[in-house]
Coordinates of C-alpha atoms and ligand atoms in Angstrom, one line a residue:
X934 CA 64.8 165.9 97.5
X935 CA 67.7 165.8 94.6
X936 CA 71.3 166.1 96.0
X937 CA 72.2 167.9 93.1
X938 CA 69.5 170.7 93.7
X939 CA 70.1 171.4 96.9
X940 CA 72.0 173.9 99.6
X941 CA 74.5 172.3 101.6
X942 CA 73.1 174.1 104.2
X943 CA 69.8 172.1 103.4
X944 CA 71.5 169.2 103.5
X945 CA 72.7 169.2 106.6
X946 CA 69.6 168.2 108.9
X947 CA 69.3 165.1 106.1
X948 CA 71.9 163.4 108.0
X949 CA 72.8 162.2 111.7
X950 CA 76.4 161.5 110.6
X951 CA 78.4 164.0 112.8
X952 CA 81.5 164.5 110.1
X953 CA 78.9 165.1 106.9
X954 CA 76.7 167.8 109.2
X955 CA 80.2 169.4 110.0
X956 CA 81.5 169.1 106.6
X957 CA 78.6 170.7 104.4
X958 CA 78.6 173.7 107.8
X959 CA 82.3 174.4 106.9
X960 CA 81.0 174.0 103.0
X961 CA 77.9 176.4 103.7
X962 CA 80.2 178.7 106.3
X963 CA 83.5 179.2 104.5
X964 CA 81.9 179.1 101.2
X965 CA 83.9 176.9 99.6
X966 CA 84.1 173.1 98.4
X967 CA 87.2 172.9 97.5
X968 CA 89.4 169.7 98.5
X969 CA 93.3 170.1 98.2
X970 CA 95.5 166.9 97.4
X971 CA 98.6 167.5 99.6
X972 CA 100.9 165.4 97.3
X973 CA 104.1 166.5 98.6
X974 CA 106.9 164.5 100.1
X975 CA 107.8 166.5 103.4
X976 CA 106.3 167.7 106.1
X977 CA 107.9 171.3 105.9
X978 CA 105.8 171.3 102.6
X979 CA 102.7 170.1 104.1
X980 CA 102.8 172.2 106.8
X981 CA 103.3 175.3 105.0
X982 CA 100.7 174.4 102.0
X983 CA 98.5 173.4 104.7
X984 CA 98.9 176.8 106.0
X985 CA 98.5 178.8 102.8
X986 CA 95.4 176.9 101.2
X987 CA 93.9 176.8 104.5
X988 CA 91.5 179.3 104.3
X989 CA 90.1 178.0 101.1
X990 CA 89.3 174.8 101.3
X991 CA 86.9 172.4 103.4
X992 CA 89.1 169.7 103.1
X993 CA 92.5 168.7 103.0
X994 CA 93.2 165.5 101.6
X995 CA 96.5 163.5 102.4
X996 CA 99.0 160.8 101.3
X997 CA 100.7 160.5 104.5
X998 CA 102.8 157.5 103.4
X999 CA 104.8 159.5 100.6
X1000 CA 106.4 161.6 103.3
X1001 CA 109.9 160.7 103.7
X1002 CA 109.9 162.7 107.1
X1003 CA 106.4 161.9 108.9
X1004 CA 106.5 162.2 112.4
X1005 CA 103.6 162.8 115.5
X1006 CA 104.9 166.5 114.9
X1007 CA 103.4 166.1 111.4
X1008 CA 100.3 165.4 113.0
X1009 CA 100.4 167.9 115.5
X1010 CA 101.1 170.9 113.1
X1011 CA 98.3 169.1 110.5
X1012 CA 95.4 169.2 113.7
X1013 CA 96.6 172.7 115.0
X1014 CA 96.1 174.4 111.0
X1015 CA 92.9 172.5 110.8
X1016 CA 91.4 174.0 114.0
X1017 CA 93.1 177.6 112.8
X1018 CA 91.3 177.5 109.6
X1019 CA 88.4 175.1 109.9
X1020 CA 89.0 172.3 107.5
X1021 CA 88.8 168.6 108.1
X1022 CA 91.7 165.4 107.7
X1023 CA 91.3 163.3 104.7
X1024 CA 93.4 160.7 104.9
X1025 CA 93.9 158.7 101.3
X1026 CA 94.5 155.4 102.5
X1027 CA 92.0 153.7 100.2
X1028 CA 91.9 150.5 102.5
X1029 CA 90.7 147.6 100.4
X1030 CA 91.8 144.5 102.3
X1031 CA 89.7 142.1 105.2
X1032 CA 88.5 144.4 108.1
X1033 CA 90.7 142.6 110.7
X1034 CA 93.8 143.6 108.8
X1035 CA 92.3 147.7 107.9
X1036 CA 91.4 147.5 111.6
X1037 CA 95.1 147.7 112.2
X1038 CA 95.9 149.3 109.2
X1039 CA 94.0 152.0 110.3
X1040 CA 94.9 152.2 114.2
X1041 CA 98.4 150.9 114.1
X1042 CA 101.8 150.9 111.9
X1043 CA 103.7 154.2 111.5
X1044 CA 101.3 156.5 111.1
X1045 CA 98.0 155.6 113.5
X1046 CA 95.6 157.0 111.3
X1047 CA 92.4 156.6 113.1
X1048 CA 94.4 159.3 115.5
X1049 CA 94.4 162.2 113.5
X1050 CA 92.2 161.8 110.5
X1051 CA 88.4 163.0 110.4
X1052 CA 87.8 160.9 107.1
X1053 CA 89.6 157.9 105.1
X1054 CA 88.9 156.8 101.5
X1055 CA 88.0 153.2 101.5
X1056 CA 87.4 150.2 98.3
X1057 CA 84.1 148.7 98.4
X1058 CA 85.7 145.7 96.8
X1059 CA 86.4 143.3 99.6
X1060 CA 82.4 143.4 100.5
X1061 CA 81.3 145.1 103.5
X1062 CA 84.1 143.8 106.6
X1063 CA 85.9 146.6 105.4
X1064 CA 83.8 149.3 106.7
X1065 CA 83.1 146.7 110.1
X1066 CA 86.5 146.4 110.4
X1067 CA 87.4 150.3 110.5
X1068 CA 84.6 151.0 112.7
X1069 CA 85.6 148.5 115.4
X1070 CA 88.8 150.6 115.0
X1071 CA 87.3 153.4 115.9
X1072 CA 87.1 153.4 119.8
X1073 CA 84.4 156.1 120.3
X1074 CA 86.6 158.9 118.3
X1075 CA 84.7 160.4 115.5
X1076 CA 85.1 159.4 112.3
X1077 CA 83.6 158.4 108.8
X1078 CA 84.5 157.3 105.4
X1079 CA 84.1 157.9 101.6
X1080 CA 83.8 155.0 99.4
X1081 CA 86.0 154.9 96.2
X1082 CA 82.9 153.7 94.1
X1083 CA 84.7 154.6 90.3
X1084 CA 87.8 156.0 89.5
X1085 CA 89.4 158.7 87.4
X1086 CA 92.6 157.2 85.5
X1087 CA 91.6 155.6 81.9
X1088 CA 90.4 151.8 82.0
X1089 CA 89.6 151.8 85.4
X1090 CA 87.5 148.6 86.4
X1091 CA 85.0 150.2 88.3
X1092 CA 81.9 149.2 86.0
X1093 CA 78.4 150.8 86.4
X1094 CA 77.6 147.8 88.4
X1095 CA 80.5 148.1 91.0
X1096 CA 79.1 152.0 91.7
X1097 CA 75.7 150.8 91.8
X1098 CA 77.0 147.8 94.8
X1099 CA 78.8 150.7 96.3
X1100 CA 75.9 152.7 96.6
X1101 CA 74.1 150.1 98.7
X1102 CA 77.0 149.5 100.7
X1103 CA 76.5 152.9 101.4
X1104 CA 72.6 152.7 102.4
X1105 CA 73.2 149.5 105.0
X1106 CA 76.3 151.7 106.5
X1107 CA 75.2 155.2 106.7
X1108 CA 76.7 155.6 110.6
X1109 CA 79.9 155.6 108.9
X1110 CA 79.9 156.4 104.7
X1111 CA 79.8 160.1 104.8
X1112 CA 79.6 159.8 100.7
X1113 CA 81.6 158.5 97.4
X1114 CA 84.8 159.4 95.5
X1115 CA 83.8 158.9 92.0
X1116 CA 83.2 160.7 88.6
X1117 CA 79.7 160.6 88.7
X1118 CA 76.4 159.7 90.3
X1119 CA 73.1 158.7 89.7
X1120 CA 71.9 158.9 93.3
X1121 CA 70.2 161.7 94.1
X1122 CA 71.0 161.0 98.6
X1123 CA 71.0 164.3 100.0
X1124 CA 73.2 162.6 103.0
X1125 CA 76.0 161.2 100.8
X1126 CA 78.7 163.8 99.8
X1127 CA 80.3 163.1 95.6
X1128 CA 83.8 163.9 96.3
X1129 CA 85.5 164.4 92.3
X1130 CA 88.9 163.7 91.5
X1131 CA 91.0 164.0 88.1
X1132 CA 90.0 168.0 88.3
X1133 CA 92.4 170.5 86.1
X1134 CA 92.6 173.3 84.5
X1135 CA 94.0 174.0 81.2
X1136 CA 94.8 170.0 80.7
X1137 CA 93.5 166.5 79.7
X1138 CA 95.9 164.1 81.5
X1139 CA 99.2 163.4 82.9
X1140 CA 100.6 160.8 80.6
X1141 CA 100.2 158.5 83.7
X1142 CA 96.2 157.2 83.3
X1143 CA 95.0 160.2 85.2
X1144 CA 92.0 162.2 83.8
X1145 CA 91.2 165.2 84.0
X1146 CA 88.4 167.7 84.0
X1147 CA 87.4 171.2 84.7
X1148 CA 85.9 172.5 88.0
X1149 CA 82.6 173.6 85.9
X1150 CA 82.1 170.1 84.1
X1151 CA 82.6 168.0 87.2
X1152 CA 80.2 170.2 89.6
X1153 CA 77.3 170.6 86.5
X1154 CA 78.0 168.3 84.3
X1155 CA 78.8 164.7 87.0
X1156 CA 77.3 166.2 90.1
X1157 CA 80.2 166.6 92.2
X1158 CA 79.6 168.5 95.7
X1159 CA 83.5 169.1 96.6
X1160 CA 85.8 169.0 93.9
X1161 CA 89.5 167.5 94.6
X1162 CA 92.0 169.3 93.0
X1163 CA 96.2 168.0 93.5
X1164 CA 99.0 169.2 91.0
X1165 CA 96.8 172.0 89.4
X1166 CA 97.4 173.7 93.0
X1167 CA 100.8 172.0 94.3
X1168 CA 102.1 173.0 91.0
X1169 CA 101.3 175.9 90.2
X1170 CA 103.8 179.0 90.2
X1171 CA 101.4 180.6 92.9
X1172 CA 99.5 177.7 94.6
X1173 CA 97.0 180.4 97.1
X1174 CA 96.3 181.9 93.6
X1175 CA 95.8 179.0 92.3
X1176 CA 93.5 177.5 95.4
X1177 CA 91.7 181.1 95.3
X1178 CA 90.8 180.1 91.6
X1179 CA 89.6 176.7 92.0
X1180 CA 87.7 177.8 94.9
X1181 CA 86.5 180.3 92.9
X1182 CA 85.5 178.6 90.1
X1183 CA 84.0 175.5 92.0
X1184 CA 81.3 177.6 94.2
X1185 CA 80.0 179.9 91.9
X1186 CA 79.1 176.0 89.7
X1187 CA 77.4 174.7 92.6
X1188 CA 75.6 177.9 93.6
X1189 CA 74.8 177.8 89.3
X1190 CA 73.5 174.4 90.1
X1191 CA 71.0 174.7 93.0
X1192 CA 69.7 177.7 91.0
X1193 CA 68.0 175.7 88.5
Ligands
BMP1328 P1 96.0 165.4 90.8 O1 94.9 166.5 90.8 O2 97.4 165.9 91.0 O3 95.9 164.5 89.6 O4 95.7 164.5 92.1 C1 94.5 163.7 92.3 C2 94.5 163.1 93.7 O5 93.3 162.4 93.8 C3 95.6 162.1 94.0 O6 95.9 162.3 95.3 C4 95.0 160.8 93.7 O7 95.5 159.8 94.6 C5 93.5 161.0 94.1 N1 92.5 160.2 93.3 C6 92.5 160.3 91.9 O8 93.2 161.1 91.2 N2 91.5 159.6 91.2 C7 90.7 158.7 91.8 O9 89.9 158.1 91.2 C8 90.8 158.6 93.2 C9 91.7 159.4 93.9 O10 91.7 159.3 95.3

């Protein structure tokens, strides 16, 4: 069974992982695998993106520490639109240090992420304690994380042999990984989810290392399952338009791809 070939809907019974079952029904249900980057600096603007994208995504991806306002009220109003409109947390942390400190990175500090987010990007680099440490984090809540295996900015150091270490990281912690953030993959896992940054429309770059691609290339062409899509939304001059497009765009190239 290929990844790449397959429903999300058949996916689901490949995995026991509660968060990957829930995430390809909300893919399979809502009909969309669309992942917004939330890159905005408030919370009135998180909220109300939140709010307006809602219905089109799966996912809704965070950088909680560029908000100069956070507060447990931006948590509240972030749980209370994901329950309206069926989407999950993704908080962008990408912990990468010893799993005693990520353990209370994650559960402590300012923002208590382990609280409120369903998923959290995390380096493979430090070896394995990294994922031991979040889980003994955890504390029975249900949770998971996606490894950042290779990255989408130009001379990034993720070499074919980092991904490949990733990927096995992956296998020995499969309770937890729900799946990669990379550019491509040559694993065909049914259970692990390719989430795909650096996606844009109508541009190659931001003159800042970022890389971009279009929703069509990533999902046929690299094998992405969810496509993550920031500025090309948050920026536009209609951003629901915008998210309707990409939304658009990204499911009818994965329902192209299980075709063949
Ligand atoms: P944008 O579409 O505006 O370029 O935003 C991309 C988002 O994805 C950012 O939040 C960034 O942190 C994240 N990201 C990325 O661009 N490339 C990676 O390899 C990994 C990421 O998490």
């Amino acid at each position: 069974m290929d990844r790449k070939n397959c429903s999300f809907e058949s996916r689901i019974t490949t995995t026991n992982h509660p968060l990957t079952r829930k995430l390809f029904e909300i893919m399979a249900n809502k009909k969309t695998n669309l992942c917004v980057a939330a890159d905005v600096t408030t919370t009135e603007e998180l909220v109300s993106l939140a709010d307006k994208v809602g219905p089109h995504i799966c996912l809704l991806k965070t950088h909680i520490d560029i908000l100069t306002n956070f507060s447990q009220d931006t948590i509240d109003k972030l749980r209370d639109l994901a329950a309206k409109h069926n989407f999950l947390l993704f908080e962008d942390r990408k912990f990468g240090d010893i799993g005693s400190t990520v353990a209370n990175q994650y559960s402590g500090g300012a923002y208590k992420i382990v609280e409120w987010a369903d998923l959290v990007t995390v380096h493979g680099l430090p070896g394995d304690g990294v994922i031991k440490g979040l889980v003994s984090a955890i504390n029975g809540r249900t949770r998971g994380c996606v490894l950042v295996s290779q990255m989408s900015s130009s001379g990034a150091l993720t070499s074919e042999e980092y991904v490949e270490n990733c990927s096995k990281m992956a296998e020995n912690h499969t309770y937890f990984v729900v799946g990669f953030v990379s550019q491509s993959s040559k694993s065909g896992d049914p259970r692990f989810i390719l989430f795909t940054p650096g996606v844009r429309l109508g541009k190659t770059g931001d003159g800042l290392g970022q890389q971009y691609v279009t929703p069509r290339s990533a999902i046929l062409e690299r094998g992405a399952d969810i496509i993550i899509v920031g500025r090309g939304i948050t920026q536009a001059s209609d951003p629901v338009a915008a998210a309707k497009e990409y939304r658009e765009e990204a499911f009818d190239a994965y329902q192209e791809r299980i075709k063949h």
